Amino acid sequence: MAKAKTIYFCQECGHESAKWMGQCPGCKQWNTFVEETVERRKGAAEKKPILGASPVILADIEMKREERFTSGFPELDRVLGGGIVPASLVLVGGDPGIGKSTLLLQVCQKLSAQQIQVLYISGEESLQQIKIRAQRIGSFTDSLFLLCETNLDIIDGVLRKEKPQVVIIDSIQTMYSENISSSPGSVSQVREATAAFMQLAKGLGITIFIVGHVTKEGVVAGPRVLEHMVDTVLYFEGDRHAAYRILRGVKNRFGSTNEIGVFEMREQGLAEVKNPSEYMLSGKPKDASGSVVACSIEGTRPILLEVQALVCRSNFGIPRRTADGTDTNRVNLLMAVLEKRLNLRLSECDAYVNIAGGIKMNEPALDLGIVLAIISSYKERCIDEKMICFGEVGLSGEVRAVHMAKQRILEARKLGFTTCILPKVSLDAQNNVDGITLLGVENVQQAVRKIL
Ligand code: TYD
Ligand code: MG
């Protein structure tokens, strides 16, 4: 008998190798290689492609009228680029337990309320367990169908027969094809299943949402392995201890990426957060040093958030620096700028920077907020609570322009802020808004002189 051919796959990024390696050359993760048999089983019938194989002229392609349809969640529609695109394949990734199944079951509820035929295929929960979840969420109409199945061939048959408009696959790591001998959740199984769903989505005109668990260290293949195969990649993230969840677009063939949708996990499932700024600022302390409101743009939407810093004398030779919700290296760099340009003796201090609410933001426009929070804590002086700031800080301490200044100012005014510190170059007539005073600054020194 011929020896079965095996290949080692990185379960994190799908990198292939003929032999086992400790560290993946692709994604630099350790211990992620798993041996998989790649041979197709004998007698496994090759599936006929559904798509026709004859080329067509671009002008001859007919456009269908109804381009997109709503998911019933405006926040999800925004992340998808304005609604669900028919016949698209959408990957929803996230840590286990973050709420992917809940979100998609609620999408099913909203779609079925619009009389759209939906099929929810679960490989993780029994029908009874789904029903328990559904009862928490609310009432459902009769156009939602459920199926507990993990065998790709059976699912293939069901989809061809029933032709629902929307299908949810929960999760891709539980699906398996009999043509491949490796176990469900391995890179080859996950890839095979995704390719099969892509064919079904395009061939039958079904929109398919695939759930993919983000995995720690290579037990099952993570969603990164299939990111390049699908049309849209969304990540559902959030702090397990906080109630809010953020849905982030990472790849979108039909719209912009980096849009976010904000949700809150409640007793009865997920609820949309219509005004994230208000939500993020809800716990801001009054008259506290080291706290300032900054503005970040996520996609097309400005979000105000509180930047907190705690600077205190270090007890050890090497000061401690941590940053939660933003890049630690960036914080270190900004502290070096302050040390050099403002002669602050920060090298003797521990510093902790935190974006309140557990949200992760890395926009350079937050620089000015981080810098002012650090100085405010260092000098033990409070910053006016009706003031917001934004601007990128350069290595010479200069405050540089950032995009979409007007939107940020309007968002600040909407939430009742009266002063805005911004880069001087953004001080032009078109940015002038009634009810909010704009203070343009060229560098960090000027900003400090103006407000502290
Ligand atoms: P779930 O959707 O099962 O996560 P995933 O599919 O991403 O693994 O979410 C499970 C968590 O959500 C669980 O910790 C309980 C919580 N939850 C609520 O707080 N309220 C609800 O109404 C539901 C259905 C779940
Ligand atoms: Mg789940």
PDB file of C-alpha atoms in Angstrom, residues 9 30 37 49 71 84 110 118 172 188 198 205 211 215 217 251 278 297 337 359 367 377 380 386 401 417 429 449:
ATOM      1  CA  PHE A   9      -0.084  23.165   8.009  1.00  0.00           C
ATOM      2  CA  TRP A  30       5.127  28.984  17.729  1.00  0.00           C
ATOM      3  CA  THR A  37      -3.214  13.897   5.202  1.00  0.00           C
ATOM      4  CA  PRO A  49     -19.078  23.072 -10.814  1.00  0.00           C
ATOM      5  CA  SER A  71     -30.096  42.820   7.693  1.00  0.00           C
ATOM      6  CA  ILE A  84     -26.271  42.499   2.597  1.00  0.00           C
ATOM      7  CA  LYS A 110     -34.802  40.176  11.588  1.00  0.00           C
ATOM      8  CA  VAL A 118     -33.268  31.832   6.178  1.00  0.00           C
ATOM      9  CA  ILE A 172     -16.841  26.532   9.774  1.00  0.00           C
ATOM     10  CA  SER A 188      -7.524  21.377   4.694  1.00  0.00           C
ATOM     11  CA  MET A 198     -18.187  29.921  -2.096  1.00  0.00           C
ATOM     12  CA  GLY A 205     -27.256  33.151  -5.387  1.00  0.00           C
ATOM     13  CA  VAL A 211     -18.815  31.800  11.753  1.00  0.00           C
ATOM     14  CA  THR A 215      -8.321  30.084  18.166  1.00  0.00           C
ATOM     15  CA  GLU A 217      -2.521  28.092  19.351  1.00  0.00           C
ATOM     16  CA  LYS A 251     -12.013  43.087   4.262  1.00  0.00           C
ATOM     17  CA  GLU A 278     -22.148  58.955  24.552  1.00  0.00           C
ATOM     18  CA  ILE A 297     -12.484  58.380  13.263  1.00  0.00           C
ATOM     19  CA  VAL A 337       8.958  63.486  22.761  1.00  0.00           C
ATOM     20  CA  ILE A 359     -12.057  49.824  23.235  1.00  0.00           C
ATOM     21  CA  ASP A 367      -1.708  61.357  19.981  1.00  0.00           C
ATOM     22  CA  SER A 377      -1.428  63.477  35.342  1.00  0.00           C
ATOM     23  CA  GLU A 380      -1.699  66.900  38.717  1.00  0.00           C
ATOM     24  CA  LYS A 386     -15.967  70.478  28.260  1.00  0.00           C
ATOM     25  CA  ALA A 401      -3.123  67.810  10.598  1.00  0.00           C
ATOM     26  CA  PHE A 417     -18.356  70.141  24.314  1.00  0.00           C
ATOM     27  CA  ALA A 429     -13.290  78.985   7.741  1.00  0.00           C
ATOM     28  CA  ARG A 449       0.155  76.677  27.625  1.00  0.00           C
TER      29      ARG A 449
END
